Amino acid sequence: MEMALRPKNLLIIGGGPCGLITLRNCLHHGTFTKVQLVERRDDVGGVWYQNHASNYRSRWSTPAYPGLIGNVISEFLSFSEHPFPAPPREHQPFPTLAETNAYLKEFARPFIENGHIRLSCEVTGVEEVEGGGWTVRMKDWNKGDLVLEETWDAVVIATVWFDNPHFPDVPGLRELQQQQHNKVQHAINWTGPDDDHKGKCVLVIGNANSANEMAAQLAPVAQTPIYRSTRRISVFPSLPDTRIQDIGPVSRYTTTNNDKITAHVQDGTAIENIDIVLFGTGYYPHVPYLRVLRPDPDPQTHARTLVPLTSRTTVPTRIPSLHNQILYAYNPTLAFIGAPTSFIPFTLADLTSTWLSLAWSGLIQIPPTPKARLVYEQSRLRTLAEQRSESDNPSNLINFHFLGRYEMEYARGLREDVVRANEGLDRVLARWDDEQDERRFAMYATKMESLFVSAGVERLMPIDDNAT
């Protein structure tokens, strides 16, 4: 026996790519009476938000910075039935921040015009209601900071990751953040090298895209070498640069009397006289404004009190109790789009939000009990434990929400559900087949080649035209 869900009024929180495609898919494929999206900024974009005023600084940081060139080709930035324009540059098939922002704004424009999107509305609280529904509180910045309170049958949260910078748990770091917070920085606030970095000794932590790009941008400006601390050889594309010196993991931080930082490396060496430590160490999933009813009543009062669902201390790190990484198992009228991390997040969000729109329309059946809906999480936790046991030094990429080699199996399962419910979507959605995966994998060689071309270095390999 399975369960059918049919909420009628639903609210989507977050106007980034995940929220926007969820809005479109719920309107086009669902059977809802009312669908709205709220976004706290004055425009859509999320991570890809861009304000062109030279003196503008949003109250909310974003990992995107001026001049950013992405790492995903336009095929995988295209929502179904809305292709992303190919960038008009030879040998540079990766869209820029400005181009991605323009695509999202154009995609959202009709939904803004017809009232499905409310801008400058910041959600400050979402609370589960005993008996059904969700109370949502928000500040309407269009009207000062007027506080609104609304009730919705169902809520989609599309603001899972990028407000929550992750810092590794290293002795001395917390003290450093408290005593010299301006010397400890994170990629979430990165806007490119500036006067604060000129001639300074900088240590960059991490070896994924953000850390590699920040180190490369600092090389012409800061004191050299730029130190880059990594736990393993990077698999992310970056050009070799003699001005960047790789060191091992930092085991401890200390400070000196002249307010300089010393990084003690695991191999016993120490990097002294550091001015700035810059972290490109990613983000963790957390929704601080969300509270749910305790699944089990208090044994004394028999009341179900409101408690946070997410926490920085959840182990393993994750949004807990999710069926298929989408639906909250104890109350499946709460959903998350964008919880699973992917190298092609636009494409995956298109699929997961299509699945959600059909599930909430009663066209895809879900397991009938919380226990049955928790089976996915339990299975995923077992798989994750097995993966992490394969290495003495497992990568942070081996986590609950990064599916890695299991992503294709996960996506194909959702796609099969969707096509069974609506055969016409077979022609619309990305195929999630081996040919698609080959094109995705080819992006890394293409990105490396584009970096050489941009740097004016002779090309090492031909660009694969099929990858664009």
XYZ file of C-alpha atoms in Angstrom:
468
model
C 0.000 0.000 0.000
C 1.280 3.481 -0.858
C 0.212 7.033 -0.157
C -1.095 9.820 -2.398
C -0.445 13.464 -1.546
C -2.592 16.314 -2.801
C -1.713 19.666 -1.200
C -3.380 22.558 -3.011
C -1.520 25.683 -1.888
C 2.252 25.553 -1.860
C 5.057 27.991 -1.198
C 8.582 27.733 -2.606
C 11.345 29.457 -0.648
C 14.339 30.677 -2.646
C 14.648 32.253 -6.076
C 17.813 30.539 -7.218
C 17.933 27.865 -9.933
C 16.368 25.178 -7.701
C 13.474 27.377 -6.628
C 12.795 28.736 -10.109
C 12.641 25.368 -11.821
C 10.473 24.012 -8.994
C 8.031 26.875 -9.551
C 7.879 26.250 -13.289
C 7.452 22.492 -12.904
C 4.785 22.745 -10.207
C 2.822 25.207 -12.354
C 3.200 23.196 -15.561
C 2.971 19.610 -14.284
C 1.091 19.853 -10.996
C -2.567 20.129 -10.058
C -2.334 22.939 -7.508
C -4.651 25.815 -6.748
C -1.946 28.282 -5.752
C 1.827 28.208 -6.209
C 4.086 31.061 -5.167
C 7.812 31.624 -4.723
C 9.393 34.103 -2.317
C 12.924 35.458 -2.658
C 14.643 37.644 -0.078
C 16.761 39.617 -2.546
C 15.460 42.226 -4.960
C 15.916 39.863 -7.907
C 16.239 36.174 -8.707
C 19.433 34.209 -9.191
C 20.388 32.787 -5.811
C 24.055 31.835 -6.028
C 24.016 33.474 -9.463
C 22.522 36.748 -8.230
C 24.160 39.821 -9.691
C 23.533 43.503 -9.045
C 25.248 45.815 -11.509
C 25.438 48.868 -9.250
C 29.122 49.458 -8.528
C 28.501 50.435 -4.904
C 25.903 47.737 -4.186
C 26.573 45.189 -1.460
C 23.798 42.732 -0.661
C 23.108 41.958 2.965
C 23.408 38.313 1.886
C 26.676 36.962 0.577
C 26.914 34.706 -2.432
C 29.746 32.415 -3.585
C 29.634 33.986 -7.055
C 32.031 36.863 -7.662
C 32.497 39.407 -10.485
C 34.202 37.871 -13.501
C 33.333 34.305 -12.515
C 33.396 31.759 -15.342
C 31.502 28.592 -14.522
C 32.552 24.964 -14.759
C 29.407 23.617 -16.424
C 28.624 23.798 -20.138
C 25.376 25.320 -21.344
C 23.724 21.924 -21.997
C 23.723 21.255 -18.272
C 22.606 24.768 -17.370
C 19.491 24.373 -19.518
C 16.143 23.716 -17.926
C 13.924 21.383 -19.937
C 12.174 23.181 -22.807
C 14.250 26.302 -22.115
C 17.720 25.953 -23.677
C 20.617 28.027 -22.429
C 22.116 30.151 -25.239
C 25.554 28.929 -26.275
C 28.246 31.445 -25.218
C 29.507 33.393 -28.267
C 33.177 32.568 -27.659
C 35.469 30.164 -29.434
C 37.175 27.668 -27.119
C 35.303 28.980 -24.056
C 32.016 27.083 -23.792
C 31.532 27.837 -20.085
C 29.020 30.606 -19.345
C 29.974 33.494 -17.098
C 28.194 34.739 -13.990
C 26.581 37.497 -16.054
C 25.331 35.063 -18.716
C 23.943 32.612 -16.174
C 22.281 35.428 -14.258
C 20.721 36.728 -17.478
C 19.389 33.253 -18.319
C 17.751 32.888 -14.906
C 16.256 36.383 -15.040
C 14.789 35.741 -18.470
C 13.432 32.382 -17.280
C 11.805 34.019 -14.256
C 10.429 37.118 -16.003
C 6.936 35.760 -16.887
C 6.497 34.351 -13.389
C 7.358 37.720 -11.858
C 4.967 39.499 -14.213
C 2.058 37.192 -13.403
C 2.584 37.396 -9.636
C 3.955 33.924 -8.949
C 7.224 35.395 -7.598
C 7.449 37.869 -4.732
C 10.830 39.584 -4.426
C 12.387 41.180 -1.324
C 10.458 38.827 0.959
C 12.750 37.201 3.513
C 11.449 34.072 5.240
C 12.335 34.163 8.943
C 10.346 31.198 10.182
C 8.629 28.026 8.942
C 6.774 25.963 11.549
C 4.840 22.741 11.212
C 1.211 23.011 12.339
C -0.400 20.242 14.370
C -3.165 18.814 12.208
C -1.635 19.903 8.912
C -0.089 22.842 7.116
C 2.833 25.184 7.732
C 3.010 28.645 9.258
C 5.444 30.882 7.383
C 6.689 34.190 8.718
C 8.541 36.626 6.502
C 9.729 40.214 6.315
C 8.497 42.177 3.319
C 11.380 44.527 2.570
C 9.224 46.254 -0.039
C 7.262 47.675 2.898
C 10.070 48.465 5.287
C 10.386 45.317 7.337
C 6.697 44.508 7.613
C 6.254 41.044 9.141
C 3.801 38.757 7.352
C 2.398 35.470 8.618
C 0.846 33.020 6.177
C -0.371 29.420 6.216
C 0.408 26.989 3.391
C -0.528 23.367 2.738
C 2.981 22.504 1.605
C 6.413 24.148 1.546
C 9.432 23.615 -0.704
C 12.772 24.761 0.685
C 15.351 25.570 -1.973
C 17.836 27.343 0.309
C 19.786 24.408 1.691
C 23.519 25.061 1.256
C 25.021 28.396 0.358
C 24.290 30.452 3.463
C 26.368 28.080 5.563
C 30.143 28.267 5.057
C 32.007 25.233 6.332
C 35.234 25.626 8.280
C 37.239 22.513 9.210
C 37.552 21.594 12.866
C 41.231 22.408 13.410
C 42.752 23.362 16.788
C 43.337 27.089 17.066
C 40.988 28.080 14.251
C 38.048 29.057 16.441
C 40.299 31.264 18.569
C 41.723 32.786 15.417
C 38.227 33.582 14.150
C 37.325 35.243 17.433
C 40.524 37.242 17.854
C 41.359 38.120 14.250
C 38.154 37.513 12.322
C 39.212 39.797 9.464
C 42.189 37.520 8.813
C 40.045 34.398 8.466
C 37.988 34.572 5.284
C 35.759 32.221 3.308
C 34.905 31.921 -0.374
C 31.311 32.960 0.393
C 32.571 36.556 0.747
C 35.147 36.435 -2.050
C 34.854 39.260 -4.578
C 38.338 38.912 -6.042
C 41.725 40.124 -4.805
C 41.760 43.687 -3.482
C 44.004 46.093 -1.590
C 43.755 43.932 1.540
C 45.593 41.161 -0.299
C 48.344 43.181 -1.983
C 51.749 42.036 -0.848
C 50.240 39.861 1.898
C 51.137 36.292 2.754
C 48.012 34.243 2.057
C 47.216 30.630 2.845
C 44.340 29.107 0.853
C 42.646 26.029 2.306
C 41.049 23.514 -0.068
C 41.606 22.016 -3.491
C 38.223 22.210 -5.215
C 37.137 24.857 -7.711
C 36.787 27.785 -5.302
C 40.156 27.298 -3.625
C 41.939 26.769 -6.941
C 40.401 29.860 -8.509
C 41.099 32.079 -5.484
C 44.742 30.962 -5.391
C 45.117 31.657 -9.116
C 43.579 35.127 -8.787
C 45.793 35.989 -5.806
C 49.036 34.936 -7.505
C 49.626 38.223 -9.400
C 48.694 40.359 -6.370
C 49.688 38.784 -3.068
C 53.103 37.885 -1.742
C 54.413 34.735 -3.375
C 54.306 31.909 -2.956
C 50.598 31.586 -2.320
C 50.294 28.588 -0.023
C 47.520 26.127 -0.788
C 46.758 23.467 1.802
C 45.239 20.259 0.441
C 44.605 16.769 1.739
C 45.065 15.086 -1.621
C 45.786 15.762 -5.288
C 43.021 17.873 -6.779
C 40.758 16.359 -9.406
C 39.386 19.801 -10.286
C 40.795 21.631 -13.324
C 43.443 24.277 -12.607
C 46.577 25.481 -14.359
C 49.996 24.749 -12.889
C 51.492 27.931 -11.399
C 54.955 28.231 -9.889
C 53.649 31.055 -7.695
C 51.375 28.603 -5.851
C 52.987 26.190 -3.394
C 50.993 23.183 -2.269
C 51.364 22.043 1.318
C 49.692 19.299 3.335
C 46.775 19.574 5.755
C 47.049 22.087 8.593
C 46.892 20.448 12.022
C 46.965 23.582 14.197
C 46.943 27.384 14.045
C 48.751 29.756 16.384
C 49.397 33.502 16.426
C 52.471 35.566 17.230
C 52.933 38.818 19.100
C 52.862 40.761 15.831
C 49.410 39.315 14.986
C 50.804 37.062 12.298
C 49.423 33.540 11.901
C 51.428 30.329 11.956
C 49.994 27.234 10.269
C 51.428 23.990 11.626
C 51.323 21.343 8.889
C 50.811 17.640 9.525
C 54.269 16.806 8.149
C 55.867 18.804 10.969
C 56.663 21.942 8.999
C 55.261 25.364 9.835
C 54.270 28.268 7.606
C 54.925 31.491 9.511
C 54.012 35.159 9.119
C 50.697 34.481 7.399
C 48.464 37.544 7.036
C 45.253 35.931 5.749
C 43.824 32.404 5.764
C 41.249 31.995 3.000
C 38.957 28.962 3.098
C 37.518 27.339 -0.010
C 36.123 24.446 2.011
C 32.533 24.391 0.878
C 29.239 24.608 2.717
C 27.048 22.502 4.948
C 23.268 21.920 4.675
C 21.247 23.871 7.210
C 17.887 25.672 7.282
C 17.964 27.727 10.508
C 14.472 29.164 10.076
C 12.747 25.729 9.961
C 11.110 23.989 12.923
C 9.121 20.770 12.819
C 7.010 18.909 15.355
C 8.871 16.218 17.246
C 7.978 12.868 15.646
C 7.403 11.338 19.102
C 5.251 13.132 21.708
C 6.820 14.156 24.995
C 6.321 11.147 27.354
C 5.124 13.392 30.208
C 3.044 16.068 28.500
C 2.132 14.004 25.398
C 2.721 17.197 23.409
C 4.642 17.381 20.156
C 6.895 20.378 20.602
C 8.554 22.302 17.792
C 12.251 21.535 17.271
C 14.835 22.422 14.596
C 15.148 19.823 11.849
C 18.685 20.727 10.774
C 21.866 21.393 12.678
C 25.553 21.897 11.994
C 26.200 19.039 14.423
C 24.103 16.394 12.606
C 26.310 13.338 11.962
C 26.783 12.418 9.192
C 26.207 15.937 7.862
C 22.831 16.029 6.103
C 19.229 17.163 6.080
C 17.885 14.263 8.144
C 14.857 12.069 7.525
C 14.435 12.646 3.797
C 12.713 10.202 1.453
C 14.564 10.203 -1.886
C 16.513 13.279 -0.698
C 13.320 15.269 -1.320
C 10.407 14.635 1.074
C 10.501 14.948 4.855
C 9.595 11.454 5.992
C 7.478 12.436 9.008
C 5.438 15.016 7.089
C 5.832 14.742 3.310
C 4.176 18.115 2.701
C 7.646 19.520 3.395
C 10.134 19.124 0.560
C 13.688 20.121 -0.280
C 14.960 20.759 -3.789
C 18.726 21.111 -4.054
C 19.659 18.870 -1.133
C 21.647 16.411 -3.279
C 24.789 18.054 -4.623
C 25.736 17.363 -8.213
C 28.221 18.445 -10.855
C 25.143 19.272 -12.976
C 22.772 20.775 -10.384
C 20.401 22.546 -12.802
C 19.668 19.259 -14.587
C 19.182 17.331 -11.364
C 16.911 20.006 -9.848
C 14.756 19.914 -12.993
C 14.280 16.189 -12.502
C 13.715 16.193 -8.730
C 11.226 19.065 -8.882
C 9.312 17.359 -11.700
C 9.127 14.243 -9.541
C 7.897 16.362 -6.629
C 5.205 18.106 -8.678
C 3.798 14.739 -9.731
C 4.093 13.199 -6.251
C 2.204 16.121 -4.714
C -0.425 15.793 -7.448
C -1.083 12.186 -6.484
C 0.425 10.854 -9.715
C 3.481 9.279 -8.094
C 2.764 7.174 -5.040
C 5.059 7.361 -2.024
C 5.491 4.909 0.888
C 2.556 5.213 3.323
C 4.350 5.441 6.673
C 7.284 7.391 8.113
C 9.087 4.110 8.753
C 8.761 3.128 5.100
C 9.795 6.610 3.949
C 12.945 6.397 6.088
C 14.176 3.288 4.259
C 15.954 5.435 1.658
C 17.924 7.335 4.315
C 18.903 4.151 6.129
C 20.131 2.570 2.906
C 22.047 5.691 1.937
C 23.709 5.854 5.379
C 24.896 2.252 5.017
C 26.309 2.964 1.565
C 28.034 6.096 2.834
C 29.646 4.209 5.730
C 30.956 1.600 3.297
C 32.365 4.293 0.983
C 34.128 6.133 3.786
C 35.603 2.908 5.154
C 37.428 2.380 1.850
C 39.957 5.106 2.716
C 41.940 6.170 5.768
C 41.512 9.768 4.600
C 38.105 9.957 2.882
C 37.317 13.020 0.792
C 34.695 15.483 1.996
C 32.977 14.732 -1.315
C 32.033 11.373 0.181
C 29.013 12.667 2.056
C 25.314 11.926 2.351
C 24.092 14.411 -0.250
C 26.878 14.002 -2.823
C 25.815 10.876 -4.665
C 28.861 10.578 -6.936
C 28.869 7.252 -8.695
C 25.352 6.582 -7.397
C 23.861 9.708 -8.968
C 22.975 8.057 -12.270
C 21.111 5.217 -10.537
C 19.281 7.727 -8.328
C 18.290 9.966 -11.243
C 17.176 7.082 -13.439
C 14.900 5.819 -10.672
C 13.214 9.215 -10.331
C 12.948 9.570 -14.096
C 11.240 6.186 -14.388
C 8.668 7.296 -11.795
C 8.068 10.507 -13.753
C 7.624 8.821 -17.122
C 5.252 6.212 -15.681
C 3.104 9.063 -14.389
C 3.373 11.236 -17.514
C 4.712 9.592 -20.686
C 5.005 12.942 -22.456
C 7.829 13.974 -20.130
C 10.026 11.243 -21.592
C 10.649 13.566 -24.560
C 11.241 16.602 -22.353
C 13.586 15.665 -19.538
C 17.306 15.002 -19.807
C 17.932 11.355 -20.648
C 20.254 10.446 -17.768
C 21.871 7.846 -20.005
C 25.468 6.834 -20.662
C 25.839 9.310 -23.518
C 24.831 12.179 -21.240
C 27.273 10.997 -18.605
C 30.082 10.915 -21.161
C 29.353 14.530 -22.103
C 29.308 15.506 -18.438
C 32.636 13.784 -17.802
C 34.171 15.421 -20.884
C 33.576 18.846 -19.284
C 36.712 18.447 -17.169
C 39.068 18.115 -20.135
C 37.201 20.903 -21.894
C 37.537 23.154 -18.851
C 41.256 22.459 -18.602
C 41.700 23.287 -22.265
C 39.719 26.508 -21.897
C 41.983 27.564 -19.011
C 45.063 27.108 -21.198
C 43.458 29.063 -24.020
C 42.405 31.888 -21.677
C 45.941 32.065 -20.306
C 47.392 32.307 -23.824
C 49.113 28.926 -23.539
C 49.287 26.687 -26.594
C 46.418 24.244 -26.677
C 47.230 20.748 -25.479
C 44.236 18.977 -26.954
C 41.355 19.756 -29.300
C 38.091 20.943 -27.853
C 35.429 18.251 -28.067
C 32.696 19.955 -30.063
C 30.193 17.364 -28.868
C 30.751 18.543 -25.284
C 29.226 21.921 -25.963
